CSV table of C-alpha atoms in Angstrom, one decimal:
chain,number,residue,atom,x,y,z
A,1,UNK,CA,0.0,0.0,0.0
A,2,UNK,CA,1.5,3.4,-1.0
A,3,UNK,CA,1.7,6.1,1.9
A,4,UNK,CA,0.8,9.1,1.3
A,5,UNK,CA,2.2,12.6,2.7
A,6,UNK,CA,0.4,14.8,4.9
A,7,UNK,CA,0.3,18.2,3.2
A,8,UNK,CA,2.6,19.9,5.5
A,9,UNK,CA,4.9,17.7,5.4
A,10,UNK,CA,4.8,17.4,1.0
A,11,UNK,CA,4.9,21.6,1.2
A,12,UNK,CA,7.8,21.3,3.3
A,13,UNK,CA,9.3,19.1,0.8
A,14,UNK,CA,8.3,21.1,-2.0
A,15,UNK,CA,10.2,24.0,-0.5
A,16,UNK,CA,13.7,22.3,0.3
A,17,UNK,CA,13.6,21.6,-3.1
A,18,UNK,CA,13.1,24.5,-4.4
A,19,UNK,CA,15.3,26.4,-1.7
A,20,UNK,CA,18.2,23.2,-3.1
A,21,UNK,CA,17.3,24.4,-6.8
A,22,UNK,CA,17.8,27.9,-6.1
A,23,UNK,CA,20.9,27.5,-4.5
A,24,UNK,CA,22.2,25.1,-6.9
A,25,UNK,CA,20.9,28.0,-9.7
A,26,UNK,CA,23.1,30.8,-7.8
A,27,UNK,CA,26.2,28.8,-7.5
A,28,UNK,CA,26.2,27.9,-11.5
A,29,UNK,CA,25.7,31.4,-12.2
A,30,UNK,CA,28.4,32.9,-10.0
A,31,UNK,CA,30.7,29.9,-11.5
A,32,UNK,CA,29.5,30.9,-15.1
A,33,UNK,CA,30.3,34.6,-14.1
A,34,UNK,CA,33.8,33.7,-12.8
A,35,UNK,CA,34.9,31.8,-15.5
A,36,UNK,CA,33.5,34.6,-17.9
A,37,UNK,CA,35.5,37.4,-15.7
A,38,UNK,CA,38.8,34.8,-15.3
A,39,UNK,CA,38.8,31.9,-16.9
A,40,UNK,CA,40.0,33.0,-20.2
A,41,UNK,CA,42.4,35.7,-18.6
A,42,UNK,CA,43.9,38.1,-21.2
A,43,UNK,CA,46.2,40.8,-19.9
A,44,UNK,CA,45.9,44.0,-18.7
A,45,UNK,CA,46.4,46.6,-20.7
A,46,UNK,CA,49.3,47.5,-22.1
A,47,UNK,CA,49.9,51.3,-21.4
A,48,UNK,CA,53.4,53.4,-21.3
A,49,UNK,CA,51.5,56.4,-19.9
A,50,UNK,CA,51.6,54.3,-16.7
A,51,UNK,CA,54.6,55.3,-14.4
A,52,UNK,CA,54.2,53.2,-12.2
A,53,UNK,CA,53.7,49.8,-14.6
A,54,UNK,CA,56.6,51.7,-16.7
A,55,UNK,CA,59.1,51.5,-13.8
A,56,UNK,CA,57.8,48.4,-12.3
A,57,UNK,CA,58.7,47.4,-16.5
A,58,UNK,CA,62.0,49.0,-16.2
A,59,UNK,CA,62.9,47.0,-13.3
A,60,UNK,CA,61.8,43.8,-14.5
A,61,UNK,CA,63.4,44.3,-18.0
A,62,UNK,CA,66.7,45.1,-16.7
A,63,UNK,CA,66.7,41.9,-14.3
A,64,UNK,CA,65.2,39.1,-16.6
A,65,UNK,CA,65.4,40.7,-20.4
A,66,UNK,CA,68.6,43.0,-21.0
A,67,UNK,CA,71.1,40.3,-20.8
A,68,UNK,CA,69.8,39.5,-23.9
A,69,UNK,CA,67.9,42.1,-25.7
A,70,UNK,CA,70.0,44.7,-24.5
A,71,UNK,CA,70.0,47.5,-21.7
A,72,UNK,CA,68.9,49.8,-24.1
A,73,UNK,CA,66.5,47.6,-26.0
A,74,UNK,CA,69.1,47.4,-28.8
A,75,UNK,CA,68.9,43.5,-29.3
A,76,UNK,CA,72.4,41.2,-30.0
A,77,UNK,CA,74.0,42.0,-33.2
A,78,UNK,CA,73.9,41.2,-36.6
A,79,UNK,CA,69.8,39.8,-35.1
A,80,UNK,CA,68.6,39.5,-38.7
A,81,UNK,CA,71.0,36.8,-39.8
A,82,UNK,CA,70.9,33.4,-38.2
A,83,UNK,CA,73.8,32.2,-35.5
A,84,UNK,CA,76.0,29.2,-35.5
A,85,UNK,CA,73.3,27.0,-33.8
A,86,UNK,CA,71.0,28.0,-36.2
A,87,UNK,CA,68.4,30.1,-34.4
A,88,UNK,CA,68.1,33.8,-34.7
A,89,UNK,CA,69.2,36.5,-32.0
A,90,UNK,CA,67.2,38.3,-29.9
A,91,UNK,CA,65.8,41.7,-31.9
A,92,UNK,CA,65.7,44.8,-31.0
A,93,UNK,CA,62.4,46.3,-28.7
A,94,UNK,CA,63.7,49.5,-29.3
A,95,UNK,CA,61.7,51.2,-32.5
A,96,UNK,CA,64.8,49.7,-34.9
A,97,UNK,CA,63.3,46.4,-33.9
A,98,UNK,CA,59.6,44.6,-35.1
A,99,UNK,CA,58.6,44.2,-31.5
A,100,UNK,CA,55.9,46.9,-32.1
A,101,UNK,CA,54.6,45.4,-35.1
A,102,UNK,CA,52.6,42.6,-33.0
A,103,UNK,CA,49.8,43.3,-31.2
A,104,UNK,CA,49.8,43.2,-27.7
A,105,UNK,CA,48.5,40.1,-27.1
A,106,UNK,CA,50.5,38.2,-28.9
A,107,UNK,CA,53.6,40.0,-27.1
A,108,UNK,CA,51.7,38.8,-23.9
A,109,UNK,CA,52.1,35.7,-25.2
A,110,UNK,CA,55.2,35.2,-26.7
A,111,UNK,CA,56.6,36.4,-22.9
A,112,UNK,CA,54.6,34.2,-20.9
A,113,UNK,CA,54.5,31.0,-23.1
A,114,UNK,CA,57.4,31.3,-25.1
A,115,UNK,CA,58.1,32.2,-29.0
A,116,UNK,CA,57.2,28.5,-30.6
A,117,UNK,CA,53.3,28.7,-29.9
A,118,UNK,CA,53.4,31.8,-32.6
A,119,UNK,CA,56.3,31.1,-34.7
A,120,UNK,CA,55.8,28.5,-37.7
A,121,UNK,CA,56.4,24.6,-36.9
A,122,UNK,CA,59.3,23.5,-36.3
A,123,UNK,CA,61.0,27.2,-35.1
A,124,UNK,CA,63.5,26.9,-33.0
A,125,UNK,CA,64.6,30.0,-30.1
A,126,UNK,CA,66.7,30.6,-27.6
A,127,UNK,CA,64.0,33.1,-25.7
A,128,UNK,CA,62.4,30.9,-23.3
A,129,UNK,CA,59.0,30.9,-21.2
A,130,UNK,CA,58.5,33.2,-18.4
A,131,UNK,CA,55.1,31.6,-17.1
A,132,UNK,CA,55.8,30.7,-13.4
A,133,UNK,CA,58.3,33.3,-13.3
A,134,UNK,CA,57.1,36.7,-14.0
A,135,UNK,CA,53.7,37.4,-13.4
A,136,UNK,CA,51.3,38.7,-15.8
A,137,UNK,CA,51.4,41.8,-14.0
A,138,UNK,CA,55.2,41.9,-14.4
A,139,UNK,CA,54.8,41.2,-17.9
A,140,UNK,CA,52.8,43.7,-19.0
A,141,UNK,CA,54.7,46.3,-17.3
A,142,UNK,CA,57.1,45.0,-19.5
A,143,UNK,CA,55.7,45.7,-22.4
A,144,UNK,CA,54.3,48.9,-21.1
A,145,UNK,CA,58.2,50.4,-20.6
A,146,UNK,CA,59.0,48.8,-24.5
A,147,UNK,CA,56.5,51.0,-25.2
A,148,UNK,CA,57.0,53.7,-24.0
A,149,UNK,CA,60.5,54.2,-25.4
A,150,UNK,CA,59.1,54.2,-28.6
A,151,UNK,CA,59.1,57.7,-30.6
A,152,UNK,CA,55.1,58.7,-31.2
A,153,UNK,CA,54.7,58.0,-34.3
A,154,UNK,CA,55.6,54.1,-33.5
A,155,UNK,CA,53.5,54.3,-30.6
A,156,UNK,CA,50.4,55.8,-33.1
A,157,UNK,CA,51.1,52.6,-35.1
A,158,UNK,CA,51.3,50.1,-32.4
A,159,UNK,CA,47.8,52.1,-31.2
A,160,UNK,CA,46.1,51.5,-34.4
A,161,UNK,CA,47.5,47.4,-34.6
A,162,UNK,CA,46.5,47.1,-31.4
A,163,UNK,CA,42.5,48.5,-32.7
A,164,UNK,CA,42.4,46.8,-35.2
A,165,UNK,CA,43.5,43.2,-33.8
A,166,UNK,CA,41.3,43.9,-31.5
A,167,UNK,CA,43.4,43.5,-28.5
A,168,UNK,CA,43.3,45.1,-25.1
């Protein structure tokens, strides 16, 4: 014989469940939101009218990039031509360089994951990963000091790269 519930007790039933599917509603949304906000995390912005990110760059630069790319951005010699083991030298970041003719982005990314995710298959570089080492922070204020040692009209070009790539 099947038992029936009182009604009190099936409206208090009804109501755990519902209270359990609200719940369950608000915690998949705040998840959905968080992985929308960070999930996909891009960087910040790139910006050389930020002192502070500019000499928080400076500093960074000079500790983990110069001793290869130069104290004054101006890359290792002869950086067109391939070395003895094959693989080029680091360029220039200074305005003589092509630094400023990627967008953003993919600078971001080339710092933080290393050259061979954007470079055809098979390249081969001496410029290694910095994920784990430098944060994102870190490397964007990177970028941001690059930057901002560009003359203006590089900087205007690197602006309107940067629009039309639709980066950050």
């Amino acid at each position: 014989m099947t038992q029936r519930m009182k009604p009190a007790d099936a409206k208090a039933a009804k109501g755990s469940i519902t209270r359990w599917l609200v719940a369950a509603g608000a915690a998949a949304a705040i998840l959905a939101l968080a992985w929308w906000q960070f999930g996909d995390a891009k960087p910040g912005r790139i910006d050389p009218d930020d002192a502070r990110l500019v000499a928080l760059g400076r500093e960074v630069y000079a500790k983990h990039c110069a001793s290869c790319h130069g104290a004054n951005l101006e890359g290792q010699p002869d950086w067109r031509s391939r070395g003895p083991n094959g693989r080029m030298p680091a360029p220039p970041h200074d305005a003589s360089g092509h630094t400023w003719h990627h967008p953003g982005d993919v600078l971001f990314g080339i710092v933080k994951e290393g050259v061979q995710k954007y470079a055809p298959p098979g390249y081969q570089s001496d410029m290694p990963a910095y994920a784990g080492v430098l944060s994102d922070e870190q490397i964007v204020a990177v970028l941001s000091y690059v930057k901002s040692t560009w003359p203006a009209d590089v900087r205007r070009r690197h602006d309107e790269l940067e629009r039309l790539a639709g980066s950050r």
